[in-house]
Short mmCIF file of C-alpha atoms and ligand atoms in Angstrom, two decimals:
data_model
loop_
_atom_site.label_atom_id
_atom_site.label_comp_id
_atom_site.label_asym_id
_atom_site.label_seq_id
_atom_site.Cartn_x
_atom_site.Cartn_y
_atom_site.Cartn_z
CA VAL A 1 18.27 36.07 -37.34
CA SER A 2 15.25 34.24 -38.86
CA THR A 3 12.04 34.09 -36.89
CA ALA A 4 11.17 30.83 -38.82
CA PRO A 5 10.27 27.85 -37.05
CA ASP A 6 12.64 25.44 -37.71
CA ARG A 7 11.59 22.10 -39.93
CA GLY A 8 9.85 19.87 -37.30
CA ARG A 9 9.65 22.18 -34.29
CA PHE A 10 6.95 25.40 -33.22
CA ALA A 11 7.00 27.78 -31.97
CA SER A 12 4.79 28.18 -28.60
CA SER A 13 3.03 30.95 -27.79
CA GLU A 14 6.12 31.95 -25.60
CA GLY A 15 8.38 31.53 -28.28
CA VAL A 16 10.92 28.89 -27.66
CA ASN A 17 11.06 26.50 -29.92
CA GLN A 18 9.45 22.95 -28.95
CA PRO A 19 10.10 19.69 -30.72
CA ARG A 20 6.90 18.81 -32.90
CA SER A 21 6.51 15.97 -32.15
CA ALA A 22 6.44 16.98 -27.66
CA SER A 23 2.86 16.64 -26.44
CA PRO A 24 1.93 19.02 -23.23
CA ALA A 25 -0.54 16.21 -22.70
CA PRO A 26 1.70 14.50 -20.07
CA VAL A 27 1.79 17.69 -18.15
CA TRP A 28 -1.80 18.11 -18.52
CA ASP A 29 -2.76 14.61 -17.35
CA LEU A 30 -0.42 14.91 -14.51
CA ILE A 31 -2.19 18.37 -13.31
CA TYR A 32 -5.75 16.96 -14.23
CA GLY A 33 -4.22 13.70 -11.68
CA TYR A 34 -4.61 16.32 -9.33
CA THR A 35 -8.30 17.74 -9.76
CA SER A 36 -9.60 14.16 -10.18
CA TYR A 37 -8.68 13.11 -6.71
CA TRP A 38 -10.35 15.40 -5.35
CA ALA A 39 -13.18 15.13 -7.77
CA LEU A 40 -13.19 11.29 -6.43
CA THR A 41 -12.81 12.35 -2.76
CA ALA A 42 -15.56 14.82 -3.00
CA GLY A 43 -17.83 12.61 -4.14
CA LEU A 44 -16.94 9.75 -1.38
CA ASP A 45 -17.30 12.71 0.76
CA LEU A 46 -21.10 13.78 -0.32
CA GLY A 47 -21.68 10.35 -0.06
CA LEU A 48 -22.19 9.60 -4.32
CA PHE A 49 -21.22 6.53 -4.81
CA ASP A 50 -23.07 4.85 -1.96
CA ALA A 51 -26.06 7.25 -3.02
CA LEU A 52 -26.24 5.10 -6.01
CA ALA A 53 -25.63 1.96 -4.78
CA ASP A 54 -28.92 0.34 -4.89
CA GLY A 55 -29.58 1.91 -9.25
CA GLU A 56 -28.95 4.68 -10.71
CA LEU A 57 -30.93 7.99 -9.35
CA PRO A 58 -32.10 11.65 -11.61
CA VAL A 59 -29.78 14.10 -11.54
CA ASP A 60 -32.05 15.47 -8.74
CA ALA A 61 -32.46 12.80 -6.76
CA LEU A 62 -28.92 12.58 -6.61
CA ALA A 63 -28.34 16.08 -5.75
CA THR A 64 -31.17 15.77 -2.88
CA HIS A 65 -29.24 12.30 -1.89
CA THR A 66 -25.85 14.35 -1.16
CA GLY A 67 -26.43 17.29 0.23
CA VAL A 68 -25.36 19.50 -3.38
CA HIS A 69 -27.47 22.66 -3.23
CA SER A 70 -28.25 22.36 -7.06
CA PRO A 71 -28.49 20.07 -9.67
CA ALA A 72 -26.66 21.69 -12.15
CA ASP A 73 -23.49 21.60 -9.45
CA LEU A 74 -24.09 17.99 -9.08
CA ARG A 75 -23.81 16.92 -12.75
CA SER A 76 -20.59 19.19 -13.12
CA LEU A 77 -18.78 16.67 -10.32
CA ALA A 78 -20.73 13.57 -11.82
CA ASP A 79 -20.01 14.33 -15.39
CA THR A 80 -16.20 14.83 -14.43
CA LEU A 81 -16.71 11.26 -12.61
CA VAL A 82 -18.00 9.67 -15.71
CA SER A 83 -15.56 11.22 -18.05
CA LEU A 84 -13.07 9.31 -15.49
CA GLY A 85 -14.93 5.82 -15.83
CA LEU A 86 -16.38 6.17 -12.30
CA LEU A 87 -20.14 6.69 -13.01
CA SER A 88 -22.24 6.01 -16.33
CA THR A 89 -25.19 8.55 -17.30
CA THR A 90 -27.84 8.40 -20.03
CA GLY A 91 -27.73 11.77 -19.71
CA SER A 92 -31.04 12.17 -17.29
CA SER A 93 -29.38 10.08 -14.56
CA TYR A 94 -26.36 8.04 -13.33
CA VAL A 95 -25.30 4.89 -12.55
CA LEU A 96 -21.97 3.16 -11.39
CA THR A 97 -19.41 1.32 -12.98
CA PRO A 98 -18.32 -2.06 -12.14
CA ALA A 99 -15.12 -0.68 -11.00
CA SER A 100 -17.05 2.60 -8.72
CA GLU A 101 -19.25 -0.84 -7.28
CA ARG A 102 -16.99 -2.89 -6.39
CA PHE A 103 -14.17 0.21 -4.81
CA LEU A 104 -15.60 3.09 -4.30
CA VAL A 105 -19.07 1.70 -2.71
CA SER A 106 -18.30 2.24 1.28
CA THR A 107 -20.01 -1.06 2.07
CA SER A 108 -18.35 -3.10 -0.45
CA PRO A 109 -16.07 -6.04 0.73
CA ALA A 110 -13.51 -4.64 -1.71
CA SER A 111 -14.22 -1.18 -0.72
CA MET A 112 -10.92 1.31 -1.30
CA ALA A 113 -13.44 4.32 -0.08
CA ALA A 114 -11.35 5.18 3.26
CA LEU A 115 -7.98 4.38 1.47
CA VAL A 116 -8.21 7.07 -1.06
CA ARG A 117 -7.94 9.27 1.79
CA LEU A 118 -5.26 8.06 3.71
CA SER A 119 -2.91 6.34 1.13
CA PRO A 120 -1.07 9.52 0.19
CA GLY A 121 0.12 9.56 3.83
CA PRO A 122 -0.66 13.53 5.62
CA LEU A 123 -1.68 15.44 2.66
CA THR A 124 1.01 18.12 4.08
CA ALA A 125 3.57 16.61 2.15
CA TRP A 126 3.68 16.45 -0.51
CA PRO A 127 3.26 20.17 -0.99
CA ALA A 128 6.56 20.20 0.94
CA LEU A 129 8.41 17.43 -1.46
CA ALA A 130 11.35 19.59 -2.93
CA ASP A 131 11.97 20.78 0.87
CA THR A 132 12.27 17.41 2.10
CA LEU A 133 14.37 16.24 -0.91
CA ARG A 134 16.50 19.87 -0.32
CA SER A 135 17.00 18.70 3.85
CA GLY A 136 16.60 15.02 3.75
CA SER A 137 14.05 14.60 5.99
CA ALA A 138 10.49 15.34 5.88
CA ALA A 139 9.19 17.83 8.49
CA TYR A 140 6.12 16.04 9.74
CA THR A 141 6.14 12.40 9.30
CA VAL A 142 3.50 9.80 10.18
CA ASP A 143 6.44 8.54 12.84
CA ASP A 144 5.69 11.44 14.79
CA ASP A 145 2.13 10.70 16.02
CA PRO A 146 1.41 7.15 14.84
CA GLY A 147 -1.83 6.78 16.91
CA ALA A 148 -3.00 9.94 14.12
CA PHE A 149 -2.81 7.96 11.00
CA TYR A 150 -2.17 3.90 10.86
CA PRO A 151 -5.21 2.97 13.12
CA GLU A 152 -7.49 4.25 10.38
CA LEU A 153 -4.90 3.00 7.88
CA VAL A 154 -4.72 -0.49 9.01
CA ALA A 155 -8.91 -1.19 9.46
CA ALA A 156 -9.01 0.63 5.56
CA THR A 157 -6.08 -2.55 4.00
CA ALA A 158 -7.43 -5.02 6.14
CA PRO A 159 -10.02 -6.80 3.64
CA THR A 160 -6.60 -6.35 1.03
CA GLN A 161 -4.58 -7.89 3.60
CA ALA A 162 -6.61 -10.32 4.45
CA ALA A 163 -7.00 -11.78 1.11
CA VAL A 164 -3.42 -11.70 0.49
CA ALA A 165 -2.66 -13.59 4.11
CA ARG A 166 -4.94 -16.15 2.72
CA ALA A 167 -3.45 -16.95 0.07
CA VAL A 168 -0.10 -17.35 1.64
CA ALA A 169 -1.40 -19.71 3.99
CA VAL A 170 -2.51 -22.32 0.78
CA ARG A 171 0.92 -21.75 -0.66
CA LEU A 172 2.18 -22.32 3.02
CA THR A 173 0.31 -25.68 3.50
CA GLU A 174 1.44 -26.60 -0.25
CA LEU A 175 5.22 -26.11 0.23
CA ALA A 176 5.02 -28.12 3.77
CA ALA A 177 6.57 -25.00 4.63
CA TRP A 178 4.92 -24.53 8.40
CA PRO A 179 3.66 -27.51 11.09
CA ALA A 180 -0.10 -27.96 12.06
CA ASP A 181 1.23 -26.16 15.39
CA ALA A 182 2.65 -23.60 14.14
CA ALA A 183 4.41 -20.06 15.98
CA ILE A 184 3.53 -17.25 13.70
CA VAL A 185 5.20 -13.90 14.71
CA ASP A 186 3.57 -10.87 13.59
CA PHE A 187 6.26 -7.80 13.19
CA GLY A 188 3.62 -4.64 13.04
CA SER A 189 0.94 -6.52 12.97
CA GLY A 190 -1.87 -3.37 12.91
CA SER A 191 -5.51 -4.36 12.30
CA GLY A 192 -3.97 -8.01 12.81
CA ALA A 193 -5.89 -9.52 9.64
CA TRP A 194 -2.63 -11.84 8.42
CA ILE A 195 -2.49 -13.07 11.86
CA ALA A 196 -6.48 -14.11 11.48
CA ALA A 197 -6.04 -15.19 7.98
CA LEU A 198 -3.02 -17.47 9.26
CA LEU A 199 -4.81 -18.64 12.37
CA ALA A 200 -7.72 -19.39 10.77
CA ALA A 201 -6.28 -21.81 8.01
CA ARG A 202 -3.98 -23.47 10.70
CA PRO A 203 -6.31 -24.04 14.23
CA ALA A 204 -3.39 -25.41 16.08
CA ALA A 205 -0.88 -22.63 15.59
CA THR A 206 -0.08 -19.21 17.84
CA ALA A 207 1.01 -16.00 17.38
CA VAL A 208 2.85 -13.57 18.98
CA ALA A 209 1.64 -9.65 17.90
CA VAL A 210 4.07 -6.67 18.19
CA GLU A 211 2.62 -2.88 17.36
CA LEU A 212 3.89 -0.03 19.01
CA PRO A 213 1.56 1.28 21.81
CA ALA A 214 -0.71 3.62 19.80
CA VAL A 215 -1.56 1.09 17.26
CA LEU A 216 -1.94 -2.20 19.39
CA PRO A 217 -5.63 -1.56 19.77
CA SER A 218 -5.93 -2.03 16.78
CA THR A 219 -4.55 -5.44 16.98
CA ILE A 220 -6.12 -6.71 19.90
CA ALA A 221 -9.51 -5.64 18.50
CA GLY A 222 -8.94 -7.62 15.28
CA THR A 223 -7.66 -11.00 16.75
CA GLU A 224 -9.93 -10.84 20.21
CA THR A 225 -12.14 -14.20 18.60
CA LEU A 226 -8.56 -15.76 18.79
CA GLY A 227 -8.01 -15.81 22.63
CA HIS A 228 -5.16 -17.01 24.36
CA ARG A 229 -3.73 -17.95 20.71
CA VAL A 230 -2.67 -14.52 20.35
CA ARG A 231 0.10 -13.02 22.46
CA ALA A 232 0.04 -9.07 21.47
CA LEU A 233 2.86 -6.97 22.92
CA SER A 234 3.19 -3.70 22.90
CA GLY A 235 7.07 -1.68 21.63
CA ASP A 236 9.35 -1.24 19.06
CA TYR A 237 9.51 -4.81 16.88
CA LEU A 238 13.37 -4.13 16.82
CA ASP A 239 13.62 -4.42 20.65
CA VAL A 240 10.49 -5.91 22.34
CA ASP A 241 10.96 -9.14 24.47
CA LEU A 242 9.03 -11.76 22.72
CA PRO A 243 8.52 -14.51 24.58
CA ILE A 244 9.53 -17.23 22.10
CA ASP A 245 12.96 -17.97 20.87
CA HIS A 246 11.84 -19.72 17.55
CA ALA A 247 9.24 -19.09 14.80
CA ASP A 248 7.92 -21.14 11.81
CA VAL A 249 6.70 -18.42 9.96
CA VAL A 250 7.83 -14.00 10.58
CA VAL A 251 5.42 -12.07 9.26
CA LEU A 252 7.02 -8.14 7.81
CA ALA A 253 3.63 -7.16 5.89
CA HIS A 254 3.99 -3.78 4.52
CA VAL A 255 6.70 -2.56 7.41
CA LEU A 256 10.15 -2.73 5.56
CA ARG A 257 9.48 0.23 3.17
CA ALA A 258 8.47 3.13 5.77
CA GLU A 259 12.10 2.10 8.08
CA SER A 260 15.70 3.14 7.41
CA PRO A 261 17.77 0.43 5.63
CA GLN A 262 19.51 -0.31 8.78
CA ARG A 263 16.79 -0.59 10.43
CA ALA A 264 15.46 -2.95 7.86
CA GLN A 265 17.90 -4.66 7.97
CA ALA A 266 18.08 -5.51 11.73
CA LEU A 267 14.22 -6.59 11.58
CA PHE A 268 15.15 -8.78 8.60
CA ASP A 269 17.91 -10.26 10.60
CA ARG A 270 15.58 -10.72 13.91
CA ALA A 271 13.01 -12.47 11.65
CA ALA A 272 16.10 -14.81 9.87
CA ARG A 273 17.45 -15.44 13.73
CA LEU A 274 13.60 -16.27 14.77
CA VAL A 275 13.45 -18.76 12.07
CA GLY A 276 16.45 -20.67 11.93
CA ARG A 277 17.25 -23.08 9.99
CA THR A 278 13.34 -24.70 9.50
CA GLY A 279 11.23 -21.99 8.83
CA VAL A 280 9.82 -19.30 6.96
CA ILE A 281 10.09 -15.01 6.41
CA VAL A 282 6.75 -14.02 4.73
CA ILE A 283 7.69 -10.08 3.58
CA ALA A 284 4.67 -8.57 2.02
CA ASP A 285 5.64 -5.07 -0.01
CA TYR A 286 5.79 -2.87 -2.66
CA PRO A 287 9.45 -3.54 -4.20
CA VAL A 288 10.85 -0.82 -6.03
CA PRO A 289 12.75 -1.84 -9.40
CA ASP A 290 16.36 -2.76 -8.67
CA ALA A 291 18.47 0.50 -9.75
CA PRO A 292 19.64 1.41 -12.85
CA ALA A 293 16.85 0.62 -14.13
CA ASP A 294 15.54 1.22 -17.61
CA ASP A 295 12.72 3.69 -19.40
CA GLU A 296 10.42 0.31 -19.21
CA THR A 297 10.98 -1.42 -16.16
CA LEU A 298 10.12 1.82 -14.10
CA HIS A 299 7.32 2.44 -16.77
CA ASP A 300 5.89 -0.96 -15.13
CA ALA A 301 6.50 -0.47 -11.90
CA ARG A 302 4.60 3.47 -11.10
CA HIS A 303 2.79 1.89 -8.19
CA ASP A 304 5.91 0.76 -6.18
CA LEU A 305 7.82 3.67 -7.38
CA LEU A 306 5.27 6.23 -5.87
CA LEU A 307 4.48 3.75 -2.76
CA ALA A 308 8.01 4.93 -1.79
CA LEU A 309 8.11 7.95 -2.83
CA THR A 310 5.30 8.31 -0.46
CA MET A 311 7.70 6.97 2.65
CA LEU A 312 10.20 9.36 1.45
CA ALA A 313 7.55 12.36 1.94
CA SER A 314 5.74 11.16 5.02
CA THR A 315 8.30 8.56 6.79
CA ARG A 316 11.27 9.46 9.48
CA CYS A 317 13.52 7.64 7.21
CA GLY A 318 11.39 5.08 5.16
CA ARG A 319 12.70 4.88 1.41
CA GLY A 320 10.88 2.11 0.10
CA ILE A 321 13.17 -1.80 -0.84
CA SER A 322 13.93 -3.72 -3.51
CA THR A 323 14.60 -6.68 -4.84
CA ALA A 324 17.80 -6.25 -4.21
CA ASP A 325 17.68 -5.18 -0.62
CA LEU A 326 16.04 -8.91 -0.18
CA HIS A 327 18.20 -11.39 -2.00
CA ARG A 328 20.99 -9.54 -0.12
CA TRP A 329 19.81 -9.65 3.67
CA SER A 330 18.54 -13.13 2.65
CA ALA A 331 22.27 -14.10 1.42
CA ASN A 332 23.84 -12.65 4.36
CA ALA A 333 21.09 -15.03 6.45
CA GLY A 334 22.37 -17.94 4.96
CA MET A 335 18.72 -17.97 3.28
CA ARG A 336 16.94 -17.08 0.08
CA ILE A 337 14.14 -15.89 -2.17
CA ALA A 338 12.31 -19.10 -2.53
CA GLU A 339 9.16 -17.71 -4.24
CA THR A 340 7.57 -14.72 -5.02
CA LEU A 341 3.99 -14.64 -5.08
CA THR A 342 1.33 -12.16 -6.29
CA PRO A 343 -2.04 -12.86 -5.05
CA ILE A 344 -3.73 -10.59 -5.88
CA PRO A 345 -2.82 -7.86 -8.71
CA ARG A 346 -0.23 -5.33 -7.06
CA GLN A 347 0.33 -6.87 -3.76
CA THR A 348 3.78 -8.96 -3.93
CA VAL A 349 4.83 -11.61 -1.05
CA PHE A 350 8.04 -12.87 -0.96
CA LEU A 351 8.82 -15.93 0.92
CA ILE A 352 12.08 -16.24 1.78
CA ARG A 353 13.74 -19.70 3.44
CA PRO A 354 16.91 -21.23 4.57
CA GLU A 355 19.41 -21.90 1.77
CA ASP A 356 18.65 -25.49 2.83
CA PRO A 357 15.55 -26.07 4.63
CA THR A 358 15.67 -28.61 7.45
CA ARG A 359 11.91 -28.53 7.31
C1 SAM B 401 1.32 -0.16 6.86
S1 SAM B 401 0.86 -0.98 8.42
C2 SAM B 401 0.69 -2.65 8.20
C3 SAM B 401 0.27 -3.29 9.06
C4 SAM B 401 -0.14 -4.86 8.90
N1 SAM B 401 1.20 -5.41 8.88
C5 SAM B 401 -0.49 -4.95 7.73
O1 SAM B 401 0.40 -5.29 6.79
O2 SAM B 401 -1.83 -4.87 7.43
C6 SAM B 401 2.48 -0.80 9.42
C7 SAM B 401 2.36 -0.82 10.65
O3 SAM B 401 3.93 -0.87 11.29
C8 SAM B 401 3.79 -0.80 12.60
N2 SAM B 401 4.86 -0.23 13.12
C9 SAM B 401 5.56 0.67 12.79
N3 SAM B 401 7.22 1.31 13.58
C10 SAM B 401 6.75 -0.14 14.22
C11 SAM B 401 8.21 -0.34 14.96
N4 SAM B 401 8.97 0.22 15.61
N5 SAM B 401 7.64 -1.16 15.89
C12 SAM B 401 6.22 -2.09 16.13
N6 SAM B 401 5.48 -1.76 14.83
C13 SAM B 401 5.84 -0.70 13.94
C14 SAM B 401 2.57 0.71 12.39
O4 SAM B 401 2.27 1.08 14.03
C15 SAM B 401 1.38 0.15 11.44
O5 SAM B 401 0.36 -0.82 12.44
#
């Protein structure tokens, strides 16, 4: 038996022949994805990005500001963050990069500082993912205690959702798709960001918000300046009694992907009945590619795929939604996807209207 490696292959340290072209870099990148995440989280927990918000600091001063016990250990973290593109250094001092200044300083309007912690969902879900896949259900999900997770999540995502909703309001007006006194229903209203932005664009409009009891205070706080224009209802959006039987706009923002296919379709159908032949359903979500998809499509969809996997890992029944789902549900209801918007990168919004809108 020859021990010489094949042409084009090499013997690894384990003696297993590997294709010469295969590199372990993608695997290391994923291992480093985990350690990089925690380096970023430590930076946030130490207030490192906030400490640099007013300008550069020498390493000793930065260690003092962040409470790190030695400048040498602070340098270990800060140099890693430089390598990740989140800090810049002259060697003796550190300064924010454009990305960390905009997205990691807690007082920035576009701050993602809180979202870094919350976006993966409960952290215990990830080491248990293989078990979840084997059994088909996660041991602990955000649905077990919505009040422990959603209020913080919706607060962290409110600025982004407000920006998306403002852009949607502009488009609905351009399309003459909503009347000046529009009646709006928002299922799973969270922070109230969508309602606040839509009502700001339509001063004669009113809204009904539906939220789970544990999260309803977030909606009430986020819309309190709108007074009687907003009615906030507590309950499951699938069966709560509504005070109106027609809506000009129904908002389903980041709710469908966390539901089972049956419940997601039932919620869509409820929205379709409310808008009838005249209104519009606004769906904000992260649609996964229609299956089966090719490599290139899937590479481009990493963000949406990972969010769908987050649903699998950490919700009771959520599996994400696809554009094909929306096409199918729309067709069943005599509706169609009239427009797909990307008001800001990675934020997809579908405007779903009746096949022959009478407005
Ligand atoms: C990801 S958040 C999105 C919040 C808001 N729509 C937004 O885009 O900012 C999902 C929201 O749906 C709410 N929710 C989940 N299940 C619900 C149910 N069965 N009935 C009403 N609200 C629900 C959650 O409490 C949470 O606030």
